[in-house]
XYZ file of C-alpha atoms in Angstrom:
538
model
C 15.726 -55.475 -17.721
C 13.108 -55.289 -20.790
C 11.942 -51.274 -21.211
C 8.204 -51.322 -21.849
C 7.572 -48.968 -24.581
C 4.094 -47.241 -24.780
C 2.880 -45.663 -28.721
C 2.463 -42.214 -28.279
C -1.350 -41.200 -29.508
C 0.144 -39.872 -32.722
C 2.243 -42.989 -33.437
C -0.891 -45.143 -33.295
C -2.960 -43.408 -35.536
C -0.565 -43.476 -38.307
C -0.188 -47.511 -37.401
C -3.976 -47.316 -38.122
C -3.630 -45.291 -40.786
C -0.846 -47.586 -42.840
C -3.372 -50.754 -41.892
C -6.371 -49.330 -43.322
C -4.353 -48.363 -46.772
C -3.278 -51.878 -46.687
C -6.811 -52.979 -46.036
C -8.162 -50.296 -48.833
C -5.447 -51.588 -51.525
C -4.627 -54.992 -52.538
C -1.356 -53.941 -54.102
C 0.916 -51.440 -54.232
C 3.546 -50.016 -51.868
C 2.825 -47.072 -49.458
C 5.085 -44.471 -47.706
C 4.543 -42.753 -43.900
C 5.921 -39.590 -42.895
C 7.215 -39.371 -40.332
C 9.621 -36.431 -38.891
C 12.492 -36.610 -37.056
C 12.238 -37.333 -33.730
C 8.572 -39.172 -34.122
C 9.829 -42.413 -33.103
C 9.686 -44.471 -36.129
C 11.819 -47.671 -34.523
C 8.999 -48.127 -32.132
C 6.566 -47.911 -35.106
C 8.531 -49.982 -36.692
C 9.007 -52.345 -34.237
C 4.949 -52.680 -33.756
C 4.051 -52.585 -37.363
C 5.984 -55.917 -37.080
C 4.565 -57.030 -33.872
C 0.797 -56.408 -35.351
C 2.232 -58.552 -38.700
C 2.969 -61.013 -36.898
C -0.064 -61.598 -35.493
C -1.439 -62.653 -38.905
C 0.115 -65.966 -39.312
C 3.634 -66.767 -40.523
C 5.136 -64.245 -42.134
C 8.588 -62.881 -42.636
C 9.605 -59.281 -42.379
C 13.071 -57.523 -43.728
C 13.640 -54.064 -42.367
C 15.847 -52.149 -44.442
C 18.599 -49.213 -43.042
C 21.438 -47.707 -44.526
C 23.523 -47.566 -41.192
C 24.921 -49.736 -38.277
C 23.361 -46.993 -35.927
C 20.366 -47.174 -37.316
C 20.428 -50.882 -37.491
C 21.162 -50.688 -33.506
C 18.119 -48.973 -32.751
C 15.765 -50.412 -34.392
C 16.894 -53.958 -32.791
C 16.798 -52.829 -29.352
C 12.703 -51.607 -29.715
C 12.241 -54.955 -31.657
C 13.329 -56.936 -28.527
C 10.959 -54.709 -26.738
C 7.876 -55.380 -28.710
C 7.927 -58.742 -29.819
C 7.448 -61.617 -27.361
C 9.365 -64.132 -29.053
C 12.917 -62.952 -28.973
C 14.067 -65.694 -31.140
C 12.553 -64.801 -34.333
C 14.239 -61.447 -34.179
C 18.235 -61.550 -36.319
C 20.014 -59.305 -37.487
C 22.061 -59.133 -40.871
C 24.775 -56.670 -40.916
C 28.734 -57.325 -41.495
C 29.120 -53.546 -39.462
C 27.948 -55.572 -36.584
C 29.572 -58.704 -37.292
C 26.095 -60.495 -37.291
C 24.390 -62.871 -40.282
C 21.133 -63.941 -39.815
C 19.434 -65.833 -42.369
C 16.121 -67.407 -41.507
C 14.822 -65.920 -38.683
C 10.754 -64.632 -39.030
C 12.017 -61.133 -38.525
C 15.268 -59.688 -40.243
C 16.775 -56.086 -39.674
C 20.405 -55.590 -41.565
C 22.286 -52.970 -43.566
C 21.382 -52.622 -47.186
C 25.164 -53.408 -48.437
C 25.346 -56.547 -46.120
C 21.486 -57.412 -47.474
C 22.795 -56.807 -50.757
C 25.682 -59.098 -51.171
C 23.486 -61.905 -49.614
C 20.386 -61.302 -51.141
C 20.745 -65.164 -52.088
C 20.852 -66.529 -48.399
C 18.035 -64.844 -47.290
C 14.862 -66.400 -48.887
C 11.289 -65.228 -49.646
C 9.692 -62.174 -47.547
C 5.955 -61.391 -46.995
C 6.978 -57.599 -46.099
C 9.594 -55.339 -46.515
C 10.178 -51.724 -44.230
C 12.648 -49.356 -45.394
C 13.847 -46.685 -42.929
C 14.953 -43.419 -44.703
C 12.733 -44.608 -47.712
C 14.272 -41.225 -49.484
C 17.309 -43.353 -50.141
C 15.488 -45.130 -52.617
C 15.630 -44.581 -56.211
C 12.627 -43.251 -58.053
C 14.632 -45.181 -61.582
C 14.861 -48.747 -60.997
C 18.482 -49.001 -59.922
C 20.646 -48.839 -57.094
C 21.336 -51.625 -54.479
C 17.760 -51.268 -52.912
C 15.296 -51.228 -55.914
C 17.356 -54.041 -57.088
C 17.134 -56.211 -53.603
C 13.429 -55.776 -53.863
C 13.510 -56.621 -57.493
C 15.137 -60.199 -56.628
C 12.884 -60.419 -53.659
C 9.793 -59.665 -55.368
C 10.719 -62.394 -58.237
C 10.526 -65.301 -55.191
C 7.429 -63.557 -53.836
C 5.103 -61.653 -56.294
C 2.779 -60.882 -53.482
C 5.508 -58.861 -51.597
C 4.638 -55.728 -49.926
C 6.841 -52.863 -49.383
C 6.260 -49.789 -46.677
C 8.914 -47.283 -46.453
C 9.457 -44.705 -44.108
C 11.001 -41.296 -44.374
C 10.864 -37.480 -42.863
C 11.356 -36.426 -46.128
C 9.276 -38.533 -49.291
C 10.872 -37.532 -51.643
C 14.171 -37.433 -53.593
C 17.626 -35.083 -52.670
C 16.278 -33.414 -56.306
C 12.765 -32.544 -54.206
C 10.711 -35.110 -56.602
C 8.326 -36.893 -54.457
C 8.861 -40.580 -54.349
C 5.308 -42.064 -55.092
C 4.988 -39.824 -58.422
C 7.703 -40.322 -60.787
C 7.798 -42.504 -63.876
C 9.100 -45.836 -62.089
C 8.505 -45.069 -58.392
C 8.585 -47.804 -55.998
C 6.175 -46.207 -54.056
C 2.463 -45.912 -54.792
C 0.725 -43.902 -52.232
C 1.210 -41.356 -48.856
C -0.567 -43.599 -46.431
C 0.179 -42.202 -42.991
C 1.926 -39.010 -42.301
C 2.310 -36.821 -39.367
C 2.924 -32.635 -39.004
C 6.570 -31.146 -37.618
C 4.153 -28.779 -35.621
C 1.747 -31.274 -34.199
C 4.793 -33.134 -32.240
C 6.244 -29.089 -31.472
C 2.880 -28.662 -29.675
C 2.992 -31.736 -27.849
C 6.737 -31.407 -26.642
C 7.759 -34.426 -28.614
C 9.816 -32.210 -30.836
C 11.313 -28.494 -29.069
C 10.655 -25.119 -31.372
C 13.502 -23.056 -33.345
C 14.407 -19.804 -34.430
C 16.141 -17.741 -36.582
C 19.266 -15.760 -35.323
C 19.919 -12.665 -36.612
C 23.339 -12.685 -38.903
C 25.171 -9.945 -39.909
C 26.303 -11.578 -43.161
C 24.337 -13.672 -45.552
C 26.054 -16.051 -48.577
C 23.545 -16.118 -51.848
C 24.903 -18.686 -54.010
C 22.204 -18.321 -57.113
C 25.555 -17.656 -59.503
C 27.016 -21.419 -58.250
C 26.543 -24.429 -60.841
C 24.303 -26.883 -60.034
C 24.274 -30.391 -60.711
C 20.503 -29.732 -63.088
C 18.064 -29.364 -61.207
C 19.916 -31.101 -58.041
C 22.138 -29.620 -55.135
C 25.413 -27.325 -55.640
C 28.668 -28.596 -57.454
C 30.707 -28.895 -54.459
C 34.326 -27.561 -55.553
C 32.129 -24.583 -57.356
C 30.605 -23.772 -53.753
C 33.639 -24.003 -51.884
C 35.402 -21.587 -54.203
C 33.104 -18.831 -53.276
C 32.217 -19.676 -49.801
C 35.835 -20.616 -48.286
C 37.778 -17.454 -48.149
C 39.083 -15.830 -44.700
C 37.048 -12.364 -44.508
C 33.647 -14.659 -44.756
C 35.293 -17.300 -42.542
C 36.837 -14.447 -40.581
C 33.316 -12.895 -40.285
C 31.237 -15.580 -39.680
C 33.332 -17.373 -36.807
C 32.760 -13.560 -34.889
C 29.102 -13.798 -35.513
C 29.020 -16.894 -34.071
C 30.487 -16.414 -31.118
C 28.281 -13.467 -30.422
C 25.059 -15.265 -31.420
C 25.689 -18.313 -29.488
C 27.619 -17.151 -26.571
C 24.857 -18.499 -24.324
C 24.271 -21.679 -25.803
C 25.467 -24.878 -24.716
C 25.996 -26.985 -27.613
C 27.118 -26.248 -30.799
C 26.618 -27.792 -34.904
C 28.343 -26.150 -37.713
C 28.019 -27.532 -41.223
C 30.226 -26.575 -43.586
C 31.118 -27.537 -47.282
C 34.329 -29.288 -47.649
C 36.964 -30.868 -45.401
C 39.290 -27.529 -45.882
C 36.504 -25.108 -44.821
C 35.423 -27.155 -41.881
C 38.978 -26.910 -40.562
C 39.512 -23.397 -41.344
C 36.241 -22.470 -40.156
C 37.318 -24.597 -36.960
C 39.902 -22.281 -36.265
C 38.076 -19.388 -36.406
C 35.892 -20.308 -33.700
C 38.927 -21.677 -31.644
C 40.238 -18.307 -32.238
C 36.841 -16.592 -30.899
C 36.626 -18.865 -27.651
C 34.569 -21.482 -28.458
C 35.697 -25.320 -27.830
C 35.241 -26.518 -32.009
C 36.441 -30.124 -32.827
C 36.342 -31.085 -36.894
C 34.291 -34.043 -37.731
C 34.284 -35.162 -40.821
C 34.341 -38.610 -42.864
C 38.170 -38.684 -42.752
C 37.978 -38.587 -38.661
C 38.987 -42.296 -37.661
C 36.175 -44.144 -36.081
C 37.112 -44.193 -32.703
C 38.190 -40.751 -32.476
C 34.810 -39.583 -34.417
C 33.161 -41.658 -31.660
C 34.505 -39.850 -28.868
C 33.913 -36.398 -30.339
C 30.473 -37.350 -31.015
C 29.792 -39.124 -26.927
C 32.018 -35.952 -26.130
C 29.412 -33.855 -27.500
C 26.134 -35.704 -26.168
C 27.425 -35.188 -22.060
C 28.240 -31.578 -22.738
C 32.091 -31.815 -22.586
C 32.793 -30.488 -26.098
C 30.797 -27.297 -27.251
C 30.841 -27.655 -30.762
C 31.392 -29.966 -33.534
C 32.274 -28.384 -36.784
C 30.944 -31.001 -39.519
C 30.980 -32.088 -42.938
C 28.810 -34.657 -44.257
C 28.839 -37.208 -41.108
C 26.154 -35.599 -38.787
C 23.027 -35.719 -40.586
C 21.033 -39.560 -40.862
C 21.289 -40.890 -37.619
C 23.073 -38.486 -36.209
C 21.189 -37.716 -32.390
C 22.460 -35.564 -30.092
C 19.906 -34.105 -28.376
C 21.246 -31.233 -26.177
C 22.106 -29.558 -29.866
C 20.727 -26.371 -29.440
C 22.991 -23.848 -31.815
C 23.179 -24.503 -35.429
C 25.788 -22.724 -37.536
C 24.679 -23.325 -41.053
C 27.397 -21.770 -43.346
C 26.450 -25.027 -46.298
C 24.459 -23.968 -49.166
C 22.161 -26.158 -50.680
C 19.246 -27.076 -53.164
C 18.685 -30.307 -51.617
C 15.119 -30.280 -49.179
C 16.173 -33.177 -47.614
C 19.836 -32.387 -46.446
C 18.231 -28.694 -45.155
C 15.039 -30.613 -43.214
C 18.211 -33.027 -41.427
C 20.648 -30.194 -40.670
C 18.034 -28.043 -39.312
C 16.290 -31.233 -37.602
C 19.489 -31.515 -35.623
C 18.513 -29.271 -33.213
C 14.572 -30.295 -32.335
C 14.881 -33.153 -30.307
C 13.510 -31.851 -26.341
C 16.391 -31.524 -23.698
C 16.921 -29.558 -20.705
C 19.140 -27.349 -22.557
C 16.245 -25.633 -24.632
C 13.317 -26.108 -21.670
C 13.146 -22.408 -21.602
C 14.174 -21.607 -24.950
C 14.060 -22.662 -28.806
C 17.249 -23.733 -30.830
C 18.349 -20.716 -32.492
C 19.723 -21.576 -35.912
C 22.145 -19.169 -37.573
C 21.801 -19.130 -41.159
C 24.615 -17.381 -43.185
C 23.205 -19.051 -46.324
C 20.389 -18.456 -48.445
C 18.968 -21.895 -47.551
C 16.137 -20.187 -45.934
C 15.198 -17.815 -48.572
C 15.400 -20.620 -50.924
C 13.389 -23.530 -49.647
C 11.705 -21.365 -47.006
C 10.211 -22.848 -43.160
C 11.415 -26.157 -42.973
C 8.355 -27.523 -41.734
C 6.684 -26.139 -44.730
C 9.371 -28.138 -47.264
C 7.003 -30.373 -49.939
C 8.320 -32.815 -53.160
C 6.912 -31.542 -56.148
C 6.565 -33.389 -59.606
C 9.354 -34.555 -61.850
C 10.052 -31.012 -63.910
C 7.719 -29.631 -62.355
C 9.332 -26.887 -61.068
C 13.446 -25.672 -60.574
C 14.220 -24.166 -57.233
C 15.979 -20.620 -57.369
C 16.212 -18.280 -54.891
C 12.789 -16.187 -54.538
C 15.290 -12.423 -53.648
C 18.644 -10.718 -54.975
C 20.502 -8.141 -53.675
C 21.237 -5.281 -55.132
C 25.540 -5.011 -55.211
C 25.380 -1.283 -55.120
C 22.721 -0.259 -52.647
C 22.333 -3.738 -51.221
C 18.233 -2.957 -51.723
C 16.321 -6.485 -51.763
C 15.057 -7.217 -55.130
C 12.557 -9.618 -56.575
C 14.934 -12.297 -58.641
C 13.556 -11.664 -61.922
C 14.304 -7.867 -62.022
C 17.071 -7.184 -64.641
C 17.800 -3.364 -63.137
C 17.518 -3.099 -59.130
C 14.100 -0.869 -58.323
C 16.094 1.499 -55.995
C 19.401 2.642 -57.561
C 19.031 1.626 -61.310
C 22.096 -0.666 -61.110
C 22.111 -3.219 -64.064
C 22.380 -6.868 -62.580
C 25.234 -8.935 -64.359
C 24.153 -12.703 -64.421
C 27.480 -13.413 -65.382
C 28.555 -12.326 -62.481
C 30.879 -15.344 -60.322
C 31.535 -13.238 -57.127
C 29.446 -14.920 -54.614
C 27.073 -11.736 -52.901
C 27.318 -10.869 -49.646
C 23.959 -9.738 -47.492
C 25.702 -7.343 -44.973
C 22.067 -6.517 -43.492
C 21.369 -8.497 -40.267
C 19.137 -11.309 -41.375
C 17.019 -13.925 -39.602
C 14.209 -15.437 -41.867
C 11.616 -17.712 -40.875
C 13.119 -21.016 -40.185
C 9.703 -22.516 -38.662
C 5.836 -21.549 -39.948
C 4.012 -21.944 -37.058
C 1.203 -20.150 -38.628
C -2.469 -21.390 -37.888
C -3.309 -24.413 -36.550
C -5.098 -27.228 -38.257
C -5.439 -29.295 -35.101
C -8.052 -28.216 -32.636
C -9.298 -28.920 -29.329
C -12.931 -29.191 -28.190
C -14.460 -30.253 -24.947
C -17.111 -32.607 -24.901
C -20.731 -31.638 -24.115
C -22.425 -34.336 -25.738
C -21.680 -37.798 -27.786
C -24.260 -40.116 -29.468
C -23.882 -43.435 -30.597
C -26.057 -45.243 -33.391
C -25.624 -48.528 -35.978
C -23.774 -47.291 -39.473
C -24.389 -50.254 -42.079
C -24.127 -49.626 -46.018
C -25.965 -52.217 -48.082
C -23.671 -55.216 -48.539
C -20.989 -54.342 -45.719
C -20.244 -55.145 -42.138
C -22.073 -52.899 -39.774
C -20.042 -50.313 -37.624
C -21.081 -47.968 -34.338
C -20.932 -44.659 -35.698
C -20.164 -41.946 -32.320
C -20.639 -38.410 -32.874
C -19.098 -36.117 -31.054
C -20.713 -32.528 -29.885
C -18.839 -29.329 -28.233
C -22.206 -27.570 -27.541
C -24.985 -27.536 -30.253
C -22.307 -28.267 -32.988
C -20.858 -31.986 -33.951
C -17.432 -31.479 -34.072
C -16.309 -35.209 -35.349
C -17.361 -38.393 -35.714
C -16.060 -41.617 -36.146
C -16.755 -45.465 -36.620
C -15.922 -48.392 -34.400
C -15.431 -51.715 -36.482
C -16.968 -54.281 -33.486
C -18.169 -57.115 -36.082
C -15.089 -56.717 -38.378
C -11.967 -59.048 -38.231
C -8.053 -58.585 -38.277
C -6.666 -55.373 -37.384
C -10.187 -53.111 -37.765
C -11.329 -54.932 -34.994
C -8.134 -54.526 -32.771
C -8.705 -50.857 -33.219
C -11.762 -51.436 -32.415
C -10.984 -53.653 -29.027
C -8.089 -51.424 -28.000
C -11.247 -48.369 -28.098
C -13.689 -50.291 -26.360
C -11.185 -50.770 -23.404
C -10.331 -47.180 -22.736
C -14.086 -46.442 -22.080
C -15.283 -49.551 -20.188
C -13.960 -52.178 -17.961
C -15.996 -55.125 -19.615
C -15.390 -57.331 -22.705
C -15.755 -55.901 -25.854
C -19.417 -57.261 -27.454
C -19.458 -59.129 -30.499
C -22.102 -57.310 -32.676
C -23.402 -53.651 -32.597
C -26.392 -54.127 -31.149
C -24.981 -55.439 -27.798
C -22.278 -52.432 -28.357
C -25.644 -50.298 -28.028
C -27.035 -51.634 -25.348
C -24.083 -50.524 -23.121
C -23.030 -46.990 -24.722
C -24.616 -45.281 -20.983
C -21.834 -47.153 -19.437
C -19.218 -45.615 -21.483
C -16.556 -42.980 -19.787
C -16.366 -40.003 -22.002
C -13.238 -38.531 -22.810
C -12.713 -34.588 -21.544
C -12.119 -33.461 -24.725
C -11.217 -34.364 -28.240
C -8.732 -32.955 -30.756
C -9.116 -33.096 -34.200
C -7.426 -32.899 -37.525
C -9.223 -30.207 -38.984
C -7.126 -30.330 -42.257
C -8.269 -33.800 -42.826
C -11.703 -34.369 -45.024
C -13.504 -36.112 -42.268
C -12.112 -34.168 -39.492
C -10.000 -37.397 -37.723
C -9.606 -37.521 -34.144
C -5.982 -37.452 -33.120
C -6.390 -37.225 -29.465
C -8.432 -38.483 -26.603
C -8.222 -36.558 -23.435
C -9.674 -38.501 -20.055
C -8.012 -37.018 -17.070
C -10.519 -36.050 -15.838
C -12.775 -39.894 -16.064
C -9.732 -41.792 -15.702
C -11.125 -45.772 -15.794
């Protein structure tokens, strides 16, 4: 039986928000934001529905994984009315695909048989941080070979996280692919709305800074260095009895840890401490990884103790313990550990995801709804705090004596430092709100024409004396402004939609008002991001 899918409000408005950039810029390649647990398969799936609705064109969706390839498939069958144009081109999944309108596939797969699959009017990347901002790697060089058979190509990619492991946005380095932000939506707006559930910090008796470890530049820890410092029995020891303590209520358990030998001695631990730990990692054979992991989804195994294999992907949504004992520099790795635990289940309907950090992660890179790219060389991430060995006082990082005891810091110092004070920073800023809700006193409608374009109905909104928003409905344009504008004109009226403003006018007494409106308040023009009629239902 074919599930019928409805966009959330949220999802559409970035759909409008990627058409108009297209509309706005005749080349050029744009990005969406979109976090976890937004739903981008279904956007996906109806940015390709919508494109195909503009003649004959041909689509490639890019992924990285079999999983990934999965789901979007399945929403693709759901949207699209013709089935058959729909293939899929993927060796994981034993399917090859050549020349059907639509094409979703694995990029290794794509990129042995880049020669098979002919010309493409669009290309969507999933995980869009996977691509290179240089011009190499299997991706940039797919699109390279596409783009030679097609010069008109256009390529939207879509990511949590725009920008690079290194934290360099991808739209604004030297030989980015990507041009532009066109659509994005905020970690907090989908918390509000219960797309997404909240999380906190737990409070750990033992932190790991790892500011002394070598780096690879600018980029995330050398591995072997990490391990060193972070895989030794009294902090294993520790940590595991933390753990049990901190999460003894919760129901379903992810530690990450740094190498294969400190997931399994870690594993022990919390074995040792009461807790039912299996060890996942890339080694774990397929099958048996597969059972741990549908294991873990019905609530028969408690925790997985991982390294490496549950981050893109990855869902299990009854996750609500994180154990993070994995250092990192990398914004995108932290924003998919920590992202683990935010998708809604019955598990956390009461409570938020508590995340024990026994890193610095959090000092580091900070909220992780908060994380932001930043220029190439713009900036190198450090730790913002030290602590003081000798009095354990918390000192700003560039102090070369510690304020409270006088005791000289040693940057040569190798011994990874140990926080014994009970810690739990901020893992989500939920600060102030930049959406806002108003009722609706008021709303007048009137004909918005510049000299030399199309006329639109401009509708201003009022919550008492003040206009709170406004916005314009496209009636006389074509293609998708017009859809927007159709798909508008039928939540308020049960009547055809006219075909010029004027008629549009003549009819604006008839029109249901929504309850109230909420709006982006962040954004220059104040946007709308929410209709409310439950009250005036049609």
């Amino acid at each position: 039986m074919k599930t019928v899918y409805k966009l959330r409000d949220y999802q559409q408005r970035v759909i409008d928000q990627l058409w108009h950039w297209f509309g706005e810029n005749k080349t050029g390649h744009p990005l969406m934001g979109l976090p976890t647990g937004s739903g981008k398969s279904l956007i996906v799936a109806e940015i390709c529905r919508l494109a195909m609705e503009f003649g004959d064109q041909r689509i490639l969706i890019i992924v990285p994984s079999k999983e990934l390839c999965e789901q979007n498939y399945e929403k693709l069958l759901n949207m699209i009315d013709d089935q058959s144009v729909v293939g899929v081109l993927s060796a994981s999944l034993d399917r090859f695909d050549y020349d059907k309108s639509i094409i979703i596939g694995t990029i290794g797969t794509i990129f042995r048989r880049i020669e098979k699959i002919g010309k493409f009017d669009l290309i969507i990347i999933d995980e869009a941080h996977l691509t290179n901002n240089d011009n190499v790697g299997m991706i940039r060089s797919a699109i390279e070979k596409l783009t030679e058979r097609n010069p008109a190509l256009r390529v939207c990619g879509l990511t949590a996280t725009p920008f690079r492991g290194d934290g360099v946005w991808l739209h604004k380095a030297k030989n980015s692919l990507f041009t532009d932000v066109a659509a994005s939506v905020e970690m907090m707006e989908l918390i509000k709305e219960g797309y997404l559930c909240k999380i906190a910090p737990a409070k750990t008796s033992i932190q790991f800074d790892a500011s002394s470890v070598k780096r690879f530049g600018s980029g995330d820890f050398v591995i072997s260095e990490l391990d060193s410092l972070i895989n030794k029995s009294d902090f294993t020891r520790e940590a595991g009895r933390d753990m049990a303590k901190l999460g003894a209520d919760r129901k379903s358990w992810i530690v990450f840890c740094v190498t294969v030998d400190h997931a399994h001695n870690v594993g022990k631990e919390l074995v040792k401490n009461g807790i039912d730990a299996e060890v996942i990692t890339g080694m774990t054979p397929k099958d048996i990884r597969a059972s741990m992991i549908d294991r873990h989804r019905s609530g028969d195994l408690q925790c997985l103790v991982s390294i490496g294999v549950l981050t893109t992907g990855f869902d299990s949504p009854g996750t609500d313990f994180i154990g993070m004992l994995r250092n990192t520099r990398s914004p995108i790795l932290w924003v998919q550990m920590i992202g683990r635990a935010m998708r809604p289940h019955p598990n956390k309907k009461d409570k938020p995801a508590l995340i024990a950090d026994y890193t610095d992660n959090s000092a580091v890179m900070g909220p992780v709804n908060k994380i932001q790219g930043r220029k190439p060389r713009s900036f190198k991430m450090e730790a913002i705090t030290k602590q003081c060995p000798k009095c354990l006082a918390e000192c700003a990082l560039g102090l070369r004596t510690c304020f409270k005891c006088g005791h000289i810091f040693d940057v040569q110092d190798r011994e990874i430092k140990l926080n014994r004070d009970a810690s739990g920073l901020s893992i989500l800023d939920e600060g102030h709100s930049e959406f806002r809700t108003y009722p609706v006193t008021d709303i007048t409608y009137s004909r918005h024409a510049k000299k030399g374009k199309t006329p639109s109905l401009r509708v201003d909104y009022y919550s008492g004396l003040r206009r709170v928003t406004s916005e314009w409905i496209c009636i006389e344009h074509q293609g998708y402004a017009w859809q927007r504008a159709h798909r508008w004109w039928q939540k308020r009226i049960d009547s055809p939609i006219p075909y010029s403003v004027g008629l549009a006018l003549d009819q604006t007494s008839k029109l249901r008002w929504p309850d109230t409106v909420t709006v982006d308040t962040k954004d220059k023009f104040s946007s709308i991001v929410r209709y409310d009629f439950n009250k005036h239902p049609l």
